[in-house]
XYZ file of C-alpha atoms in Angstrom:
416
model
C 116.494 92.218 101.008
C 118.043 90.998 104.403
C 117.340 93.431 107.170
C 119.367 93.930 109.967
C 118.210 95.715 113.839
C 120.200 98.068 115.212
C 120.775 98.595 119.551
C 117.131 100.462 119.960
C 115.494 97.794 117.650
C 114.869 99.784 114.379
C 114.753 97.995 111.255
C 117.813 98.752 109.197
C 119.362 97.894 105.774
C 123.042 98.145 104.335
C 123.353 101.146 101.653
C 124.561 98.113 99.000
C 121.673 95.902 99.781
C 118.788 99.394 99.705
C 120.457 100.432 96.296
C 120.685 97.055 95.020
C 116.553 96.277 96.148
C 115.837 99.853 94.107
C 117.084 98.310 91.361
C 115.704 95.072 91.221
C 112.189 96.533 92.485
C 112.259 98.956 89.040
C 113.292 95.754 86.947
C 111.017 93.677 87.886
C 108.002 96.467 87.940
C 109.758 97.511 84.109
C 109.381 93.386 83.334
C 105.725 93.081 84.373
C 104.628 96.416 82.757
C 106.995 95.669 79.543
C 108.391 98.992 79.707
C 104.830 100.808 79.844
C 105.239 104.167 81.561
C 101.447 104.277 82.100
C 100.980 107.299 79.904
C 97.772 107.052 77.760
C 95.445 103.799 77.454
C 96.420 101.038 75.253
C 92.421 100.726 73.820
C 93.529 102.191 71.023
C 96.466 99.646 70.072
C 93.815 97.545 69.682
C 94.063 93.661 70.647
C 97.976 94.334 71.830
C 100.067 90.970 71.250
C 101.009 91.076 74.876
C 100.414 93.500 77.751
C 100.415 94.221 81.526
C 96.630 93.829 82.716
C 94.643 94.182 86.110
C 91.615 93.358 86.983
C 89.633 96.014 89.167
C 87.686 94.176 91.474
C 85.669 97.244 92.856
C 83.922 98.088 89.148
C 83.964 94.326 88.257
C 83.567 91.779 91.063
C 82.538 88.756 89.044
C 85.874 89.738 87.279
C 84.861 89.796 83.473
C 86.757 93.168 82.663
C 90.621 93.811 81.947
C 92.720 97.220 82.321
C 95.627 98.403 80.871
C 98.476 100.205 82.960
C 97.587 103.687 82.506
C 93.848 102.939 83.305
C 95.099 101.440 86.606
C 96.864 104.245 87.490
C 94.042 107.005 86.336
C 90.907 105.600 86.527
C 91.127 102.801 89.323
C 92.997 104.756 92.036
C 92.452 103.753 95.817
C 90.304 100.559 93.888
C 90.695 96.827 94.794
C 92.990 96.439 92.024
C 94.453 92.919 91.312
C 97.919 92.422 88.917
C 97.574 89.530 86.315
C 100.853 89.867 84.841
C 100.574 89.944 81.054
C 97.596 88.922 78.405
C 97.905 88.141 75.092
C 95.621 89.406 72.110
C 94.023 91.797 74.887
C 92.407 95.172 74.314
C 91.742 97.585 77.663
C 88.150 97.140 78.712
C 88.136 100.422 81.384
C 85.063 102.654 80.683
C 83.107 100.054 78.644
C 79.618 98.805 79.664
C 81.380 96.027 82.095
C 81.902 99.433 84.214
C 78.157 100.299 83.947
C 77.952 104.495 84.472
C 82.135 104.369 85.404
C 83.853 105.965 81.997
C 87.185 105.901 81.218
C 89.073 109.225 82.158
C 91.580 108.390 79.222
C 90.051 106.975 76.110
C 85.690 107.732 76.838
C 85.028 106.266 73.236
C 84.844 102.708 73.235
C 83.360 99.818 72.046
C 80.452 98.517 73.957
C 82.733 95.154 74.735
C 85.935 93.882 73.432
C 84.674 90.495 72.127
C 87.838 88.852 71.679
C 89.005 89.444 74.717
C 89.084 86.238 76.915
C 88.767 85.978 81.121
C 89.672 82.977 83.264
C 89.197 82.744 86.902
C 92.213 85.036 87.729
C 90.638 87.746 86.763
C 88.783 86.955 90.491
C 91.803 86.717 91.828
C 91.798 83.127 91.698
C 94.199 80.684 90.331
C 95.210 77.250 89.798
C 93.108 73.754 89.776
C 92.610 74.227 93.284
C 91.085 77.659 92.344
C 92.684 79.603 95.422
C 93.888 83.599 95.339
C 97.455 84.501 95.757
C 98.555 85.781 97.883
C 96.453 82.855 99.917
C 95.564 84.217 103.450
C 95.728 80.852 104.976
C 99.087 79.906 104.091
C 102.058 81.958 106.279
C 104.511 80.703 103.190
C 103.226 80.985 99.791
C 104.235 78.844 97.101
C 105.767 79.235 94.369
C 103.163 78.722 90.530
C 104.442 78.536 87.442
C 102.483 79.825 84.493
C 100.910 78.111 81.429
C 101.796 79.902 78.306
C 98.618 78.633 76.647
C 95.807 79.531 78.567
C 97.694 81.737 81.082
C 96.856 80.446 84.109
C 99.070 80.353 86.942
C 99.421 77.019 89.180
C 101.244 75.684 92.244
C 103.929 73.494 91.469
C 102.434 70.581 94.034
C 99.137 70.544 91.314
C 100.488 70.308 87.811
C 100.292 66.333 87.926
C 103.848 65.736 88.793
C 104.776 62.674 91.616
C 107.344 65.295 92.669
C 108.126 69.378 92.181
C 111.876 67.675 91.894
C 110.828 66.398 88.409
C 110.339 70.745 87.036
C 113.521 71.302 84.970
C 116.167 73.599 87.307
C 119.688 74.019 87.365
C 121.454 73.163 90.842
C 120.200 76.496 92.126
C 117.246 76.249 91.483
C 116.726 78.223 88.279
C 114.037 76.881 85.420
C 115.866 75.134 82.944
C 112.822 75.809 80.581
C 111.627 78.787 78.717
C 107.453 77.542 78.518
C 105.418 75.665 80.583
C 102.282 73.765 79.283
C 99.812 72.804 81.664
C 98.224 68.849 81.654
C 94.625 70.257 80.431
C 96.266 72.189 77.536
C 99.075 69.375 76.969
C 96.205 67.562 75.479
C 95.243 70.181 72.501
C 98.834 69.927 71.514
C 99.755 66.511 71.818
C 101.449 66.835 68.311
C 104.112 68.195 70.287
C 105.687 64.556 71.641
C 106.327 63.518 67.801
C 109.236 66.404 68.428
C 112.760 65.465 68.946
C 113.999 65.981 72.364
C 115.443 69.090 71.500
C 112.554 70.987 72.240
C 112.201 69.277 75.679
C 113.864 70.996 79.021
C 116.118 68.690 80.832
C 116.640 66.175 77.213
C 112.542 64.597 77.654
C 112.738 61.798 75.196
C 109.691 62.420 72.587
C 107.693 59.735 71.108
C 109.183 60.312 67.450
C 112.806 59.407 68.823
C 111.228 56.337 70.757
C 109.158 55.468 68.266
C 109.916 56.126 65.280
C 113.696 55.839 63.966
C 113.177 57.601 60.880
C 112.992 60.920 62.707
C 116.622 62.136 62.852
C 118.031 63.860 65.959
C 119.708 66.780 64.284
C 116.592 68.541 62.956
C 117.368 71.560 62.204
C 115.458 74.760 64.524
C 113.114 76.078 61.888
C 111.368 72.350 61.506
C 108.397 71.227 63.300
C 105.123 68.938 63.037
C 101.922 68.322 60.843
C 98.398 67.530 62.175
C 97.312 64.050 62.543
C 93.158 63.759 62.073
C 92.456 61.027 64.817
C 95.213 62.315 67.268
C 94.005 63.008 70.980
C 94.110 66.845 70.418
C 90.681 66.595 68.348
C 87.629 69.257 69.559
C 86.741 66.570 71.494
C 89.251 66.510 73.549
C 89.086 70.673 73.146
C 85.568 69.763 75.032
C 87.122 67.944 77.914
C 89.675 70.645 79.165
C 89.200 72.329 82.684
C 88.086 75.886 82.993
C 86.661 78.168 85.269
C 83.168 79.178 85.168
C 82.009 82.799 86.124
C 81.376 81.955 89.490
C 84.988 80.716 90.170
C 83.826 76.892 90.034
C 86.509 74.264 88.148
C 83.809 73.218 85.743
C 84.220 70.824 82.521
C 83.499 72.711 79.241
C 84.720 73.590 76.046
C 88.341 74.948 75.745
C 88.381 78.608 76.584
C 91.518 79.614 74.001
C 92.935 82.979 74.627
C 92.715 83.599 71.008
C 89.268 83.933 69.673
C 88.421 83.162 66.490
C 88.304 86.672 64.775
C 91.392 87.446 67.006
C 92.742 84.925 65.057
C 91.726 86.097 61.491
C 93.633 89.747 62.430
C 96.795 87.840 64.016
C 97.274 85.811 60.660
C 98.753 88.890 59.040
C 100.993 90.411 62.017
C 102.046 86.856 62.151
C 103.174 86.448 58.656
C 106.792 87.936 59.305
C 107.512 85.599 61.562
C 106.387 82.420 59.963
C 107.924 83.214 56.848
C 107.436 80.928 54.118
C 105.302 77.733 54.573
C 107.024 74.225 53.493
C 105.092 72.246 50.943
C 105.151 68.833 53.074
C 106.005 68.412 56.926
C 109.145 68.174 57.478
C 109.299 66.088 60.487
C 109.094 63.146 57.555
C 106.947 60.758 59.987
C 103.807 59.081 59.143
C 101.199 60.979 60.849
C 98.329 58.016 61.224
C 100.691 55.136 62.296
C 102.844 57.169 64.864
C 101.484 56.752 68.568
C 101.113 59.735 70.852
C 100.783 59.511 74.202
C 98.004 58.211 75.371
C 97.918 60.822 78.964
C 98.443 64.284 79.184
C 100.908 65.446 81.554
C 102.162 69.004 81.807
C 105.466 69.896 79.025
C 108.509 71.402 80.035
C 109.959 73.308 76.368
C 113.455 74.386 75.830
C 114.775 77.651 74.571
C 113.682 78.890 71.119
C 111.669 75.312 71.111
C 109.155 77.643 69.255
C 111.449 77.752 66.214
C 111.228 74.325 65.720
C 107.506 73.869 65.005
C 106.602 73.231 61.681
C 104.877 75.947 59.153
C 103.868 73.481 56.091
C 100.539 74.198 55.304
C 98.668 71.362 56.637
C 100.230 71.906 60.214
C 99.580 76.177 59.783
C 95.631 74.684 59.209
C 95.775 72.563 62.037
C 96.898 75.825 64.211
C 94.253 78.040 63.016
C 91.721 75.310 64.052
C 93.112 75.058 67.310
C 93.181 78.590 67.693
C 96.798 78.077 68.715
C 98.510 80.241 65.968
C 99.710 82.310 68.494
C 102.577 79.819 69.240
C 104.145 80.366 66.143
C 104.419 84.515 67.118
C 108.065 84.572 68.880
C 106.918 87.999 69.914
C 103.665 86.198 72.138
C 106.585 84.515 74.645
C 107.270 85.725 77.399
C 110.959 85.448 77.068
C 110.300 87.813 74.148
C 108.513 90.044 76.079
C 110.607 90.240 78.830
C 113.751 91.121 76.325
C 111.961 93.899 74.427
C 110.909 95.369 78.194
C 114.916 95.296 79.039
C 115.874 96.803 75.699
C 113.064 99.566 76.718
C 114.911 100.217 79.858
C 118.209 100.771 78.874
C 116.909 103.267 76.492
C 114.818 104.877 78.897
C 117.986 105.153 81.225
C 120.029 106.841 78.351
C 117.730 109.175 77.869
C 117.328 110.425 81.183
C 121.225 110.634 81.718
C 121.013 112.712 78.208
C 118.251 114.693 79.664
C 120.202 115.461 83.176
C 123.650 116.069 80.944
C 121.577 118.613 78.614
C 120.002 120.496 81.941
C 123.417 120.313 83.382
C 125.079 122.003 80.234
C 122.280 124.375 79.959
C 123.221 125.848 83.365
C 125.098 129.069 83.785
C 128.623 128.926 85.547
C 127.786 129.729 88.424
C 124.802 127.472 88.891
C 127.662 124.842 87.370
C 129.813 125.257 90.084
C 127.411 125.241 93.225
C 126.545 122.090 91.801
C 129.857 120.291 91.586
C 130.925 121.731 95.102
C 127.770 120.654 96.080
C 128.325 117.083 94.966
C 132.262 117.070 96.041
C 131.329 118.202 99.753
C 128.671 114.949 99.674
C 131.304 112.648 98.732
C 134.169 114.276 101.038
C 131.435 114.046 103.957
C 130.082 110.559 103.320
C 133.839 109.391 102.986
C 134.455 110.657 106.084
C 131.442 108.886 107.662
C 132.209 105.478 105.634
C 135.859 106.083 107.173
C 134.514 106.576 111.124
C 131.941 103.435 111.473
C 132.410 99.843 111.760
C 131.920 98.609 108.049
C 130.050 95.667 109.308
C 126.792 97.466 110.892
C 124.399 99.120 108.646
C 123.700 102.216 108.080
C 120.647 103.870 109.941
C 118.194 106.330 109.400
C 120.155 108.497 112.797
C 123.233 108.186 110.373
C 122.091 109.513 107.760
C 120.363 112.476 109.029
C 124.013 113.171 110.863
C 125.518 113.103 107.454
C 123.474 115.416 106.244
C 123.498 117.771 109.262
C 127.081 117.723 108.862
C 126.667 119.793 105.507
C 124.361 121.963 106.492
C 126.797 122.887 109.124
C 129.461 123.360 106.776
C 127.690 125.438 104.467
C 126.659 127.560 107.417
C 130.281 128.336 108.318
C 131.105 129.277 104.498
């Protein structure tokens, strides 16, 4: 929001631009939190697809507990509170023996530990390969990161392995041009993904099938996809090589730390099953699986719109995703994009009901209260019309004019 100064030096905004940065504040807060009005704790969702999470740094320190919205607000107030965004397949961990003696105001019963919940360095405020916080207090900018929709990290756009941020997908104002970002570490456990046509790739990325392999045809339709390929780079071997954080913040070398663990898994396969829909005998990208070449380096993915839709559900691919623990992908609820339309849909409906609520309590009123509402409201907009009518429309308006505006009405009601 651009802020002006007035003649004594106070710090002053246009009524468009302080309405318009209400607004966007609440939609962005509604995006984060999914529409969550912080109410009652999540624990007993269980392990939600997706959810807002924070990490409270004064209970946990070495950062290996997660809490859900309302426990922020409740339990951790005036705490060292840090905002992760959204989790997937995570369960509220406030109260639990992470917290030693601290118990959860909300939901006291719970489980010891949520054991399929999963923690990465950000949970210590951390991020990135460089494995810095953010905000960082030794840069006056900060930079923009862009998060990995696998393992839900969040990195700097100078560190995902590009020669140049110029080569990230935008439009000419800057806007991403793609709807999921895969990071070069987990590029490598689903490598499957360059035997694709270039549909699925932001910005038209050639894939290895077209390059490769003519008998791929360009005009696949959405729903197909890819089959697993038992010497490709994405073995558990490679699973072994991918970079995590260890517990004391450290970029250490060690076994692939999926968000999904492996009885997380076994419960997802059923909410799952409505939006895979029926499995396809054979794979219907129609390529042979042990003579095609995929690449050889992992480098960080760029994926389209609805590039989800494209992956393929025959049963040798769905078998290669359960061993990968990367089912998940196949849930158009787990994006993001998902997420972030269900949130909107949430506050629209929030919005109606509050104007139904204020129309009811209006209507509910007798007719006198009715009328020293509406005169009330009519002398407002007479008064700031007036005031809209007498300044320069240029200058902004200040704190001094405001309080005039509404000393004007008390003056008028005084001399009624």
């Amino acid at each position: 929001m651009a802020a002006n100064l007035d003649d004594d030096g106070e710090q002053t905004v246009s009524i468009n631009e302080y309405l318009e940065s209400i607004e966007e504040e609440e939609l962005e807060a509604d995006l984060v939190l999914g529409g969550d009005e912080g109410d009652e704790c999540t624990y007993s969702k269980g392990y939600m697809r997706r959810q807002a999470i924070f990490s409270c740094l004064t209970c946990t320190p070495e950062g290996n507990a997660g809490i859900c919205t309302a426990c922020c607000l409740s339990c951790h107030d005036g705490h060292e509170v840090l905002e992760l965004w959204t989790k997937r397949n995570f369960r509220c961990d406030c109260g639990n023996s992470k917290f030693g003696e601290f118990s959860c105001k909300l939901s006291p019963n719970k489980d010891v530990e949520n054991i399929e919940n999963s923690y990465n360095h950000n949970f210590k405020g951390l991020y990135c390969t460089c494995n810095r916080p953010y905000p960082d207090p030794d840069l006056q900018e900060q930079e923009e990161m862009i998060q990995c929709c696998m393992c839900e990290d969040w990195f700097h756009e100078e560190h995902i392995s590009l020669s140049s941020p110029n080569e990230i997908p935008r439009d000419e104002e800057g806007e991403p041009l793609y709807e999921d970002f895969i990071c070069k570490a987990c590029s490598a456990v689903c490598s499957f993904l360059t035997l694709y046509p270039k549909t699925i790739w932001a910005a038209g990325r050639q894939s290895v099938a077209d390059s490769k392999n003519k008998s791929v045809e360009e005009d696949i339709p959405p729903k197909d996809g890819a089959g697993k390929l038992d010497n490709d780079p994405c073995s558990d071997a490679v699973q072994k090589d991918h970079l995590v954080a260890d517990t004391n913040g450290k970029s250490v070398t060690d076994e692939k730390k999926f968000v999904v663990g492996e009885s997380s898994q076994n419960n997802q396969s059923s909410s799952l099953s409505g939006s895979i829909g029926s499995s396809h005998a054979s794979c219907v990208l129609g390529v042979d699986w042990m003579a095609a070449s995929l690449d050889s380096e992992s480098r960080p993915f760029f994926l389209s719109k609805n590039w989800r839709d494209a992956l393929c559900k025959c049963d040798k691919c769905l078998d290669m995703y359960k061993e990968k623990h990367i089912s998940y992908l196949l849930d158009k609820e787990d994006s993001i994009a998902e997420y972030e339309k269900n949130a909107k849909q949430k506050r629209d409906e929030k919005l109606q009901q509050r104007e139904g609520a204020e129309l009811n309590f209006f209507n509910n009123l007798g007719h006198v209260e009715k009328m020293e509402i509406l005169n009330g409201i009519a002398d407002f907009k007479d008064e700031f019309r007036s005031f809209l009518g007498s300044v320069d429309p240029s200058k902004a308006i200040t704190t001094a004019d405001v309080n005039q505006i509404f000393e004007n009405l008390k003056n008028k009601r005084r001399r009624v």
